[in-house]
mmCIF file of C-alpha atoms in Angstrom:
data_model
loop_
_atom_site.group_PDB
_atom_site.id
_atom_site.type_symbol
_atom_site.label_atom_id
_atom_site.label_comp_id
_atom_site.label_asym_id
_atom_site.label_seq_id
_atom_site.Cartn_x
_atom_site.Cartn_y
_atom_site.Cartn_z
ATOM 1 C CA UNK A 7 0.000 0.000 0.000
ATOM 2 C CA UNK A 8 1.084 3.774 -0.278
ATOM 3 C CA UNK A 9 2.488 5.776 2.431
ATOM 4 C CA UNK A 10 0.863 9.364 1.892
ATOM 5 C CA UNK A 11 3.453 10.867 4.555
ATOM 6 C CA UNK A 12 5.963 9.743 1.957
ATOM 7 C CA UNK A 13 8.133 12.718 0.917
ATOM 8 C CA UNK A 14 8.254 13.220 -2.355
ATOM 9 C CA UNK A 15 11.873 14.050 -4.344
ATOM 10 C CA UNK A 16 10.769 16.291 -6.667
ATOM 11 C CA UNK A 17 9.333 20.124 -6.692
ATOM 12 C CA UNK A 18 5.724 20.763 -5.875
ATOM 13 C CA UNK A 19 5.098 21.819 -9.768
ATOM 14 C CA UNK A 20 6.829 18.920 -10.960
ATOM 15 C CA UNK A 21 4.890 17.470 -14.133
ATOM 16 C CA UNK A 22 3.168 20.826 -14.373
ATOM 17 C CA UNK A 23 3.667 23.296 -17.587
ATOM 18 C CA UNK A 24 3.435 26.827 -16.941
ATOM 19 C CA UNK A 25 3.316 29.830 -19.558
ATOM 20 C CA UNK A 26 5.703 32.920 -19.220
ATOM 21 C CA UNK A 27 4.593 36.068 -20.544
ATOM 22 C CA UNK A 28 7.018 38.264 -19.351
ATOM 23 C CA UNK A 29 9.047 40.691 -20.935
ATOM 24 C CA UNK A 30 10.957 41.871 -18.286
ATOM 25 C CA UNK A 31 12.088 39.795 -15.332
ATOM 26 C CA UNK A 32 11.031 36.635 -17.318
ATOM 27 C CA UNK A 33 14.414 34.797 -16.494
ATOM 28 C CA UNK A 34 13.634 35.549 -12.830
ATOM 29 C CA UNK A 35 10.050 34.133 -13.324
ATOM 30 C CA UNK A 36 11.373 31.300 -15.149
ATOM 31 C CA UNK A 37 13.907 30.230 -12.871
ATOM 32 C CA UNK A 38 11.607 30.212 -9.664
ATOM 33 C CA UNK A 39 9.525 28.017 -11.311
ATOM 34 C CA UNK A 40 11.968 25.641 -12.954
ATOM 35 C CA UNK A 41 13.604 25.431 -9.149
ATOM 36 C CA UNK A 42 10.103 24.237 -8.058
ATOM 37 C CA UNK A 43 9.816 21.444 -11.312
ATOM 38 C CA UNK A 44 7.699 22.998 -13.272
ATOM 39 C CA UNK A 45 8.305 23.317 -17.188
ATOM 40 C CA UNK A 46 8.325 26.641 -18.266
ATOM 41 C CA UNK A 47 7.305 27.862 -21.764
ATOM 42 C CA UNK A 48 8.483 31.483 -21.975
ATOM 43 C CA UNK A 49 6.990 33.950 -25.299
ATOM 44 C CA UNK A 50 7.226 37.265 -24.177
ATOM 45 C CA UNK A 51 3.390 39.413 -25.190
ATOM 46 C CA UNK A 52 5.537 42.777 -25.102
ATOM 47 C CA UNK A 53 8.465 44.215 -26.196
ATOM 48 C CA UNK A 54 9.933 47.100 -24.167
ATOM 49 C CA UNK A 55 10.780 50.395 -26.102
ATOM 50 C CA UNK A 56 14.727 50.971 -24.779
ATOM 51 C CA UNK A 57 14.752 54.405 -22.631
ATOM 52 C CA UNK A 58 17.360 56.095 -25.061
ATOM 53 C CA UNK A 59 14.920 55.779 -28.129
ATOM 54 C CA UNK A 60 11.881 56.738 -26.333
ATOM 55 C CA UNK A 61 10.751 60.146 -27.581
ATOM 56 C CA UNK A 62 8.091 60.397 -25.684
ATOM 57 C CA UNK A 63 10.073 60.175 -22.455
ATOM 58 C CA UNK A 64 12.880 62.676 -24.095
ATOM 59 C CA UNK A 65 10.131 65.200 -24.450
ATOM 60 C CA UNK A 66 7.897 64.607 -20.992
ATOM 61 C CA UNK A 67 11.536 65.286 -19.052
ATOM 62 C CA UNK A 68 12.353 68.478 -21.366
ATOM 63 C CA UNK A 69 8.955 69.702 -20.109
ATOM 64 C CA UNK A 70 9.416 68.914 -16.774
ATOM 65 C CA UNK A 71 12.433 70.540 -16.815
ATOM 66 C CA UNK A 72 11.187 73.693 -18.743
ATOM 67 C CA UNK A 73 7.792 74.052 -16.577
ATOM 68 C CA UNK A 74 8.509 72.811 -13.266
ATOM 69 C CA UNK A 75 5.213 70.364 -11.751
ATOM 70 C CA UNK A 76 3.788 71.002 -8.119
ATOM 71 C CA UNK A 77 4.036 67.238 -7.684
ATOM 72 C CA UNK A 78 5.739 64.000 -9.111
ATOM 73 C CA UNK A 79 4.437 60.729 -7.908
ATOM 74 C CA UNK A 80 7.045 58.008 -8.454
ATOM 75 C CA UNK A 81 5.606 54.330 -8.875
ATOM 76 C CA UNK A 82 8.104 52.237 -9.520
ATOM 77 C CA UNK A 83 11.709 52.075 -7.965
ATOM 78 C CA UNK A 84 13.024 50.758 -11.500
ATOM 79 C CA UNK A 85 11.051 53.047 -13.667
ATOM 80 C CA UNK A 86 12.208 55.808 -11.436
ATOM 81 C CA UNK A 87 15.891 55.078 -11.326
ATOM 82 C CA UNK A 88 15.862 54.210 -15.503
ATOM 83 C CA UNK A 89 14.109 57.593 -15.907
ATOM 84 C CA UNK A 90 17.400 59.593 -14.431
ATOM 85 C CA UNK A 91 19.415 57.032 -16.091
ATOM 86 C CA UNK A 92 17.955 57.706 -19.089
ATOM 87 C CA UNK A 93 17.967 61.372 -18.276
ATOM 88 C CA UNK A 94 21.958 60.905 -17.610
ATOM 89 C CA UNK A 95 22.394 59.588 -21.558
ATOM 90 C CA UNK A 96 20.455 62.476 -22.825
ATOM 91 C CA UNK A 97 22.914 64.865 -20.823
ATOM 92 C CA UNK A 98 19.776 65.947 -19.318
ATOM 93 C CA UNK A 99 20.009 64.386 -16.116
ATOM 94 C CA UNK A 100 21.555 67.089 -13.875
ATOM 95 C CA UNK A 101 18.754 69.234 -14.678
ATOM 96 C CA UNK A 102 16.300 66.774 -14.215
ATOM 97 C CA UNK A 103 17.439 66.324 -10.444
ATOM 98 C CA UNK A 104 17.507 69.646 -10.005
ATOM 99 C CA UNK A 105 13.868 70.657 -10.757
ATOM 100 C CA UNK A 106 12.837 67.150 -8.644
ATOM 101 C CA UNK A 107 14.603 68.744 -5.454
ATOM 102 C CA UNK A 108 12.341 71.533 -5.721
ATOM 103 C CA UNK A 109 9.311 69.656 -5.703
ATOM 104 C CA UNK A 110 6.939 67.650 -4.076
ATOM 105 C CA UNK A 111 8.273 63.976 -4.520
ATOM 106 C CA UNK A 112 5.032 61.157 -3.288
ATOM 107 C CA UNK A 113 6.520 57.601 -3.457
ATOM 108 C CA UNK A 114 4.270 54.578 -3.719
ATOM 109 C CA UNK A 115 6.474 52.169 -0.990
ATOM 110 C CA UNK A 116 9.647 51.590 0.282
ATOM 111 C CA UNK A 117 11.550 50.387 -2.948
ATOM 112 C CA UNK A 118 10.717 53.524 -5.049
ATOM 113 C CA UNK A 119 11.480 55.505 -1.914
ATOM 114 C CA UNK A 120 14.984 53.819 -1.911
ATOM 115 C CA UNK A 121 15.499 54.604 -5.925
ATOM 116 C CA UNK A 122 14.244 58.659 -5.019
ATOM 117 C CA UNK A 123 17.290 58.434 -2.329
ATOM 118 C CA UNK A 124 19.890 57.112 -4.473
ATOM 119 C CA UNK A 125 19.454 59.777 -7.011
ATOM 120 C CA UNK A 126 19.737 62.337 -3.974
ATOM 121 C CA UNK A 127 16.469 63.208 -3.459
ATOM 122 C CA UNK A 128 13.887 62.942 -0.599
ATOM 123 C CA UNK A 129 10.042 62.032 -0.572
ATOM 124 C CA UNK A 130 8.281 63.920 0.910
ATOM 125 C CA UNK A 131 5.669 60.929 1.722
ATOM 126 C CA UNK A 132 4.807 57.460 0.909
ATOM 127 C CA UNK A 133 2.274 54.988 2.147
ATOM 128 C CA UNK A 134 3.037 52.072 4.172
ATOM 129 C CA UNK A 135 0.522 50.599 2.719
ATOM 130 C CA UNK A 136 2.295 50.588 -0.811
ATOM 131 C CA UNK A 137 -0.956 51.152 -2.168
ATOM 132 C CA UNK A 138 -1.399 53.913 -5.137
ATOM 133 C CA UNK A 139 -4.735 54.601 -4.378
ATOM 134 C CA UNK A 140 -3.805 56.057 -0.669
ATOM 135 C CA UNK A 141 -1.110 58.371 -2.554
ATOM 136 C CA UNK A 142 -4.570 59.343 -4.590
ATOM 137 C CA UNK A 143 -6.816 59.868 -1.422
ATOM 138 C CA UNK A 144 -3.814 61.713 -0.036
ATOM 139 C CA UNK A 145 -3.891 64.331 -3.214
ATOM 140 C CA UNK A 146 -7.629 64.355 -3.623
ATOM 141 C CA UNK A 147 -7.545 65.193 0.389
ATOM 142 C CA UNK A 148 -5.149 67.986 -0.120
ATOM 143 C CA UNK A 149 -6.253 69.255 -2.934
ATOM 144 C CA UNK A 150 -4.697 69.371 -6.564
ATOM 145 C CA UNK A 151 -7.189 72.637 -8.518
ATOM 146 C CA UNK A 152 -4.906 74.858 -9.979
ATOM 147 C CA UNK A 153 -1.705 71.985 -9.553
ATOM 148 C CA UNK A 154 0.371 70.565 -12.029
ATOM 149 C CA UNK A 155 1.153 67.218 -11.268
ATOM 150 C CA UNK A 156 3.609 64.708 -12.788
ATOM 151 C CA UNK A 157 2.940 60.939 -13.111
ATOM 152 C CA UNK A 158 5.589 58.360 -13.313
ATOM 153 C CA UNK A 159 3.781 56.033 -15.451
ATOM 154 C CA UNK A 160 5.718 52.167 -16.068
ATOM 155 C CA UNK A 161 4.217 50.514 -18.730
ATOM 156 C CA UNK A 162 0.734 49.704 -17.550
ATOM 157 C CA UNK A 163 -2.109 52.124 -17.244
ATOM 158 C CA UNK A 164 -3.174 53.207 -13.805
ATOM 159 C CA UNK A 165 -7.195 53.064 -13.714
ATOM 160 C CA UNK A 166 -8.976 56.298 -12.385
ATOM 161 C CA UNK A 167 -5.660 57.803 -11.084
ATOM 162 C CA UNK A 168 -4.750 59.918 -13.975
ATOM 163 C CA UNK A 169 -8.372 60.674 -14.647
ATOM 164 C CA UNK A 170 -9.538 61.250 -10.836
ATOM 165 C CA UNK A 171 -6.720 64.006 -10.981
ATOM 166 C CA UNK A 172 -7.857 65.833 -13.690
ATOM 167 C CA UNK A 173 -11.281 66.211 -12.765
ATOM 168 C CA UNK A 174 -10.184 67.528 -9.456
ATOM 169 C CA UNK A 175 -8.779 70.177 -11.586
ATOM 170 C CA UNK A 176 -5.186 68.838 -11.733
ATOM 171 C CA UNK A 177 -2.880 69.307 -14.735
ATOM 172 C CA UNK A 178 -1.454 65.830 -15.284
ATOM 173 C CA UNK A 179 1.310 65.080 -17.178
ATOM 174 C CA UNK A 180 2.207 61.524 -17.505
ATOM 175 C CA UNK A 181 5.956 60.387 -17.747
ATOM 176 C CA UNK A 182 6.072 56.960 -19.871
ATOM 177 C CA UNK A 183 8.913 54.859 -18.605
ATOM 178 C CA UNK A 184 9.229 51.873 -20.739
ATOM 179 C CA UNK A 185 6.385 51.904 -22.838
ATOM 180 C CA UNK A 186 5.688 48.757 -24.430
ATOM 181 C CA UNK A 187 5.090 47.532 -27.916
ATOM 182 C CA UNK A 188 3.415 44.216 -29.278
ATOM 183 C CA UNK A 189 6.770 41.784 -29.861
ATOM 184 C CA UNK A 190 8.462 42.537 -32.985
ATOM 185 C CA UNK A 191 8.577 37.951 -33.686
ATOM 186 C CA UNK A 192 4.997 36.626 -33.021
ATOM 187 C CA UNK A 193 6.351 33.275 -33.616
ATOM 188 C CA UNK A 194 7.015 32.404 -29.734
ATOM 189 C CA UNK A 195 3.815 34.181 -28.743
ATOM 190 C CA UNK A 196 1.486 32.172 -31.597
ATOM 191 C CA UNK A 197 2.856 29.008 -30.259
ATOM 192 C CA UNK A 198 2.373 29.663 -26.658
ATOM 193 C CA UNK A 199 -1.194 30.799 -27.782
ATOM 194 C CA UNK A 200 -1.619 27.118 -29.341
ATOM 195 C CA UNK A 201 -0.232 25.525 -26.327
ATOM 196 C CA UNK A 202 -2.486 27.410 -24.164
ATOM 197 C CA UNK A 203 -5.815 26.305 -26.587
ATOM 198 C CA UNK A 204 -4.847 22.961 -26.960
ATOM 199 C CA UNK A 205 -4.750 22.662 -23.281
ATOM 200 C CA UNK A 206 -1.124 22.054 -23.148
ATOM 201 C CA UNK A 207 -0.315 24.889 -20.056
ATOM 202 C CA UNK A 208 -1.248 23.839 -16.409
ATOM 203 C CA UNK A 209 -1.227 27.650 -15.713
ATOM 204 C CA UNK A 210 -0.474 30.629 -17.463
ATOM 205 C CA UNK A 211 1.125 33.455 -15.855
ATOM 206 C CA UNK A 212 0.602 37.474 -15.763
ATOM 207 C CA UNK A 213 3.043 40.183 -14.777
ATOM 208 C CA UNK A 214 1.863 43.467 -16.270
ATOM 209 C CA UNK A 215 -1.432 44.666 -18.077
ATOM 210 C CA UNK A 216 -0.434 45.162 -21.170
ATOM 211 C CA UNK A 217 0.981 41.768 -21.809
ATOM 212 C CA UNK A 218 -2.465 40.152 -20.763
ATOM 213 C CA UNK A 219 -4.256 42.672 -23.132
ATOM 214 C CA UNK A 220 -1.367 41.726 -25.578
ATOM 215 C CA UNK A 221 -1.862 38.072 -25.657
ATOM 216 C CA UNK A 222 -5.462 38.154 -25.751
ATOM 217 C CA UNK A 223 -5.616 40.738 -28.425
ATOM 218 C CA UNK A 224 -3.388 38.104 -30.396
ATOM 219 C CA UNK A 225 -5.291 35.619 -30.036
ATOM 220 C CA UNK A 226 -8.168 37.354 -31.620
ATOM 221 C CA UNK A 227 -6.032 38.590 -34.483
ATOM 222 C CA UNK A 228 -6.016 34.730 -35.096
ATOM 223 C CA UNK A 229 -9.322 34.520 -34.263
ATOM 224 C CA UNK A 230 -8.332 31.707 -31.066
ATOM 225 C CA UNK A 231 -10.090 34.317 -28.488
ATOM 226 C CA UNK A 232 -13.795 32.412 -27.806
ATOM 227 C CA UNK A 233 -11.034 28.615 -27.401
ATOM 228 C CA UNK A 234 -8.277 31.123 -25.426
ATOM 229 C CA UNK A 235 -10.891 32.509 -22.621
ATOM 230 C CA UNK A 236 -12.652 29.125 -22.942
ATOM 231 C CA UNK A 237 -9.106 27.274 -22.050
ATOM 232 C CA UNK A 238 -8.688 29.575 -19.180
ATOM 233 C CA UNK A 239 -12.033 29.566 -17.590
ATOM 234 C CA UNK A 240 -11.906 25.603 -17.727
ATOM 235 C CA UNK A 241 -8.181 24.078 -17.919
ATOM 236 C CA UNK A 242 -5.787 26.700 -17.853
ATOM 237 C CA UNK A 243 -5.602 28.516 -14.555
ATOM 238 C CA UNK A 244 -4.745 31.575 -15.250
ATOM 239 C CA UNK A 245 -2.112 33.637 -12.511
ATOM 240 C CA UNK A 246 -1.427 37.358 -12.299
ATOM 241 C CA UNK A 247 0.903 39.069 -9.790
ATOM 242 C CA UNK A 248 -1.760 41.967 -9.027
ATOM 243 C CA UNK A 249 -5.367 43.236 -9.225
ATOM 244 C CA UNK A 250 -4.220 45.849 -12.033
ATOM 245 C CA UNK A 251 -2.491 42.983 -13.971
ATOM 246 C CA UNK A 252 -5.445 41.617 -14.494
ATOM 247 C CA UNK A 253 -8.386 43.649 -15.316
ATOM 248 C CA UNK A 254 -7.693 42.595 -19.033
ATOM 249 C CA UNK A 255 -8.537 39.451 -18.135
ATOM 250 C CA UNK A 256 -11.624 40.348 -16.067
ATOM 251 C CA UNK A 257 -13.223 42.821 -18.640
ATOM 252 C CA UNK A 258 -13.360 39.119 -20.999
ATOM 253 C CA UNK A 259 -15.100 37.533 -17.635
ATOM 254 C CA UNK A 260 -12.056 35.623 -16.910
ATOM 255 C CA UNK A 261 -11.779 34.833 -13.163
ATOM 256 C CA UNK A 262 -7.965 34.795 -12.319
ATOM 257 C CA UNK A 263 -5.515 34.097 -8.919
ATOM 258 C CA UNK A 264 -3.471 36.338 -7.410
ATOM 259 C CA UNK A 265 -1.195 36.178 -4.590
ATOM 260 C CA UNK A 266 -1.820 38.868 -1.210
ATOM 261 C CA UNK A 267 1.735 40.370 -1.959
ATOM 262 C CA UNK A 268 2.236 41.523 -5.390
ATOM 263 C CA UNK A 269 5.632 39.667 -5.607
ATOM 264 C CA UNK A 270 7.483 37.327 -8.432
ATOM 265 C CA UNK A 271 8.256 35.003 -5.431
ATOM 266 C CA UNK A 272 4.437 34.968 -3.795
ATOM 267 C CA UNK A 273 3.305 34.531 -7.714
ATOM 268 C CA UNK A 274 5.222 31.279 -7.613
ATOM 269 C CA UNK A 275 4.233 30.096 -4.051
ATOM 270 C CA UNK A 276 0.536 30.742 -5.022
ATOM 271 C CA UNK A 277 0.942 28.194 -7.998
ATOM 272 C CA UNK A 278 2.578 25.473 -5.994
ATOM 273 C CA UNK A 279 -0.600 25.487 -3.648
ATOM 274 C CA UNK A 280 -2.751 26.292 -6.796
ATOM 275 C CA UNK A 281 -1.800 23.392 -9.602
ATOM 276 C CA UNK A 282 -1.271 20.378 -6.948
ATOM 277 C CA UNK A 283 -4.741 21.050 -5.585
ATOM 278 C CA UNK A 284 -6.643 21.190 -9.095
ATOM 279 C CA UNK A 285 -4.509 17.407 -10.098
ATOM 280 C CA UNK A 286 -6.827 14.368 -10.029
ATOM 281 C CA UNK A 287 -5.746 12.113 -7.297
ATOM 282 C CA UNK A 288 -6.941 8.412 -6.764
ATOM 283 C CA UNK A 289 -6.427 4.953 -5.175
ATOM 284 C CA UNK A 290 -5.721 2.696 -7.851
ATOM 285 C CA UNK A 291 -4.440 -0.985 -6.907
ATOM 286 C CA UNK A 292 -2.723 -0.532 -3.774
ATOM 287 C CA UNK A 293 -1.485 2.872 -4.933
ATOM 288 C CA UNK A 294 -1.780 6.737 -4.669
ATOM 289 C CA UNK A 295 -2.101 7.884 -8.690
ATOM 290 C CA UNK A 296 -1.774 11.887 -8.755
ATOM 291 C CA UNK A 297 -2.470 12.910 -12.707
ATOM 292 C CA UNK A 298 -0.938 16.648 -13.157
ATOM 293 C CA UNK A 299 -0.544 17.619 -16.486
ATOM 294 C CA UNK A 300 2.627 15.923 -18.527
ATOM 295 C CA UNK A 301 3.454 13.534 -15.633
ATOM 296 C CA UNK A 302 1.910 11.273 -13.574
ATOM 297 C CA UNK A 303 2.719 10.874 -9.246
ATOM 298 C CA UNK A 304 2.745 6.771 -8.101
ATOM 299 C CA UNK A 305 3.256 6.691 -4.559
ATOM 300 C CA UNK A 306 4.738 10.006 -4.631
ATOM 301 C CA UNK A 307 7.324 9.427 -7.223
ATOM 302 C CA UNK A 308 7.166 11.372 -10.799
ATOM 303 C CA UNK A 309 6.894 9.423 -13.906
ATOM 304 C CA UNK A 310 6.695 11.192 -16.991
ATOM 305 C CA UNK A 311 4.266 10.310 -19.448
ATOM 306 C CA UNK A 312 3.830 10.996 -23.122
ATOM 307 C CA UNK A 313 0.967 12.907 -24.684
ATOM 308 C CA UNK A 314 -0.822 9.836 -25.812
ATOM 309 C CA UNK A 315 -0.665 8.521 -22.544
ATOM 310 C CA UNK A 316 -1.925 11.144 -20.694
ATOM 311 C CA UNK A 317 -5.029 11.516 -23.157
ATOM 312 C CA UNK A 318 -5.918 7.913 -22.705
ATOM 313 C CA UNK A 319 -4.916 8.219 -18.765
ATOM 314 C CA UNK A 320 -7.539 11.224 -18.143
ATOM 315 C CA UNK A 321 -9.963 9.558 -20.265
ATOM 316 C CA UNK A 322 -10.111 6.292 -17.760
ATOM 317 C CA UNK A 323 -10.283 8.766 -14.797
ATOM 318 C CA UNK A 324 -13.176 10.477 -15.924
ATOM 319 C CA UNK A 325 -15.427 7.693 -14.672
ATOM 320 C CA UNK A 326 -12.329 5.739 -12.095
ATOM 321 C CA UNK A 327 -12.956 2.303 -12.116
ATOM 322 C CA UNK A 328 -15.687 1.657 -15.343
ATOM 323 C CA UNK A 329 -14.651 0.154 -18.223
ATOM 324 C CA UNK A 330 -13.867 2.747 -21.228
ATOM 325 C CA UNK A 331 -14.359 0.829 -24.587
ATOM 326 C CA UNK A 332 -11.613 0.855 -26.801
ATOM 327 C CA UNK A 333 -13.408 3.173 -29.424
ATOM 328 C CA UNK A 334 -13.602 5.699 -27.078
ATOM 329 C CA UNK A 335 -10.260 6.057 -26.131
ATOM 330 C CA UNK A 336 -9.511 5.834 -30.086
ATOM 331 C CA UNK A 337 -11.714 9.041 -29.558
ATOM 332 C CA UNK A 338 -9.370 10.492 -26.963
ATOM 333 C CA UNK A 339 -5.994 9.630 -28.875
ATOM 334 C CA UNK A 340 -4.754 12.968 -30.600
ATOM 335 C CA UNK A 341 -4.427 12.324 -34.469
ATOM 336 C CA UNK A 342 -4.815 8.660 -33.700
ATOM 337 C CA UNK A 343 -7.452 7.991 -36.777
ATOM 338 C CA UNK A 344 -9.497 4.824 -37.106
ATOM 339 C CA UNK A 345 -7.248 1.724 -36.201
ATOM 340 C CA UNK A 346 -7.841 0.693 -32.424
ATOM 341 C CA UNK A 347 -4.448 -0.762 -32.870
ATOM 342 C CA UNK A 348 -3.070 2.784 -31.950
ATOM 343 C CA UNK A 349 -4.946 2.221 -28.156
ATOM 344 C CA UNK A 350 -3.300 -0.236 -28.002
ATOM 345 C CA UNK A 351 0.524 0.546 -28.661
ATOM 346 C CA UNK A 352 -0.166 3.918 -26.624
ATOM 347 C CA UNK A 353 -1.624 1.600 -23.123
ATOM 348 C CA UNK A 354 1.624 -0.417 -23.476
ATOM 349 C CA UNK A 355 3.514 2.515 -23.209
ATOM 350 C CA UNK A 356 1.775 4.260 -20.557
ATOM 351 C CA UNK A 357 1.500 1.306 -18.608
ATOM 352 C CA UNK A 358 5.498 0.922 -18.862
ATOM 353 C CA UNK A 359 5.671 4.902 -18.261
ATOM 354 C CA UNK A 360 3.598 4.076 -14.644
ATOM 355 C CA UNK A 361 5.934 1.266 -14.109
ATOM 356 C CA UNK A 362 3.377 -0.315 -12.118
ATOM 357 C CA UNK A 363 1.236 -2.289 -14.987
ATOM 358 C CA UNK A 364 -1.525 -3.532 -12.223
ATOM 359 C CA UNK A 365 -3.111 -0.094 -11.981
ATOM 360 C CA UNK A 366 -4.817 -0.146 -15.815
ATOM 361 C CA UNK A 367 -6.473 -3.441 -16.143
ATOM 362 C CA UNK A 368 -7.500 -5.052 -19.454
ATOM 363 C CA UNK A 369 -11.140 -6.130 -19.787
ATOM 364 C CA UNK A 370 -11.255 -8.547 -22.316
ATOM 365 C CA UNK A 371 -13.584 -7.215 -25.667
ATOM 366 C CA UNK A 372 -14.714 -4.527 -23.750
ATOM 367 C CA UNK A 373 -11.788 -2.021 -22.978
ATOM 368 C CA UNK A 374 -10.083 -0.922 -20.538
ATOM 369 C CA UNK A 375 -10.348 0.268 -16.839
ATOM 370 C CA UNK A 376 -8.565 1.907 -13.806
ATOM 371 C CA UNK A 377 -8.178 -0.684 -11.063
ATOM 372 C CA UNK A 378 -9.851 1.375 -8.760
ATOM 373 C CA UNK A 379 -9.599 0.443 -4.712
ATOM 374 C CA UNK A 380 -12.348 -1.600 -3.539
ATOM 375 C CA UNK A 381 -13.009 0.690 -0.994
ATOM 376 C CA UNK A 382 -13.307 3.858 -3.646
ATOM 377 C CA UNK A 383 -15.684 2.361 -5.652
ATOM 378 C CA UNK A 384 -18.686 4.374 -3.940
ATOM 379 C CA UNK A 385 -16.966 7.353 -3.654
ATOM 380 C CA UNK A 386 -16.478 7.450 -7.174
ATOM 381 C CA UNK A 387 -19.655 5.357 -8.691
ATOM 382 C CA UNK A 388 -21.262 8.604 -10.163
ATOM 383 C CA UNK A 389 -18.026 10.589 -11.116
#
């Protein structure tokens, strides 16, 4: 019998595939989960414009430094520090500093606070909260008719903030640190797109707003976006660091995770509690059988399994324990056409995949069945 306080050897996302849509910090992403087991498929839905090309930045500093804002609210600590960076290259970034000392500096938490510091500058506030919506509150509280206020924007849009200002009379001018573009090579993103359809990702995962709107606005380019959202709401789960990341998703109706911290690492720990929760787990002769998504867990121990396999595997653990006649796992067989033969040659190999033949059991002219425990059998009668 199986010991279920047996501890198992590999990560908790072993057998799992996970989508990367990243542009930046999508090496970071991918390692975490990679350390945990999990195979990552990385297309990045954006491409970054580089600071020293951005024209639009070049010309929101020059006005910043030519007509000097009330207030700058910094959001990001590496938006912030690549906007005086960029500043620097432009031989603008003395001047830049200078107009900054003389005004109000709001700083959403303690990182940004940290980058306003290193270019020798002090906030004069900042939430502990690191929540942008109490630097709003504090600005609507005080006040902004009549003020000019500059925005340190980072790639995604910030919902209500920009607009809440101006209609509490604010002048607003936004400062665009890396904007982002849809990737110059579709290629990576189209196939992730068919991986994610044909239910090849465990999870797909979200790190900024504009790469969920990206992806999605891909995939009804191809016309994929009715079998994308349905592959999300159903098999896919999909995971986004943050409430902002993913109102894309939401405005299609797609309900999505998201960890309490808004954090790469808590992102990662939320899909190793996530994925091994959602895998199918049964007693099947004398055994503990975990299905997950490329891989299958016998008595805790991983045992990868080829596509074929898997499709007939899930197809016998729809109903655990009935007999599933051979043409319908012909059915289940990707590509497999009309010769039952193919069941066949695919059960030997997932059988020798399991390495534990006794837990798919032949039923002679009839099919085949999951040798489900005795004891199981009502639990799962009506699955």
């Amino acid at each position: 019998m199986y010991d279920e306080e047996q501890q198992p050897e590999h990560g908790p996302l072993a057998g799992f595939t996970v989508g990367v849509t990243a542009a930046r910090r999508a090496e970071e992403l991918g390692a975490l989960l990679q350390r945990r087991g999990a195979t990552v498929l990385h297309a990045p839905a954006l491409r970054i414009v580089p600071l020293a090309d951005d024209s639009e930045l070049l010309a929101a500093t020059k006005e910043i430094i030519d007509r000097v804002p009330d207030v700058v609210v910094a959001t990001t600590a590496i938006g912030f520090r690549g906007w005086v960076e960029a500043a620097d290259g432009w031989g603008l970034g003395e001047q830049l500093v200078g107009r900054l000392r003389g005004v109000r500096l709001l700083a959403r938490g303690p990182k940004v606070k940290g980058a306003i510091r290193a270019a020798g500058l002090t906030e004069e506030w900042s939430p502990s909260s690191e929540s942008l919506a109490e630097v709003l509150d504090r600005l609507l509280e005080e006040g902004v008719d009549g003020s000019r206020v500059a925005v340190q924007l980072h790639g995604e849009p910030l919902p209500g903030f920009v607009e809440a200002l101006r209609a509490a009379g604010a002048e607003v001018l936004p400062v665009p640190v890396y904007r982002w573009m849809p990737p110059e090579d579709t290629g990576p993103l189209d196939r992730l797109l068919d991986t994610a359809v044909g239910r090849g990702l465990d999870a797909l995962t979200f790190t900024s707003a504009p790469a969920a709107a990206s992806l999605l606005s891909r995939a009804e380019e191809r016309g994929l976006l009715g079998e994308l959202l349905s592959a999300l709401a159903h098999d896919v789960l999909p995971a986004c660091v943050g409430p902002v990341t993913a109102l894309p998703l939401q405005a299609h109706g797609v309900d999505t995770v998201q960890p309490e911290r808004f954090r790469l690492g808590p992102l990662v720990q939320l899909l190793c509690q996530e994925l091994p929760a959602r895998a199918r787990a049964l007693p099947v002769a004398g055994h503990r059988v975990e299905i997950r998504g490329h891989a299958v867990l016998v008595d805790g121990a991983l045992k990868p399994v080829p596509p074929a396999g898997m499709s007939l595997l899930r197809a016998l653990a729809r109903r655990p324990g009935w007999v599933v006649p051979r043409a319908d796992l012909l059915k289940a067989l990707p590509g497999a056409g009309r010769d039952e033969h193919a069941v066949e040659t695919a059960m030997a190999r997932l059988r020798t995949a399991l390495g534990a033949p006794k837990l798919i059991q032949t039923v002679v002219k009839r099919g085949y069945r999951l040798a489900l425990d005795p004891a199981a059998d009502t639990k799962y009668a009506d699955t």
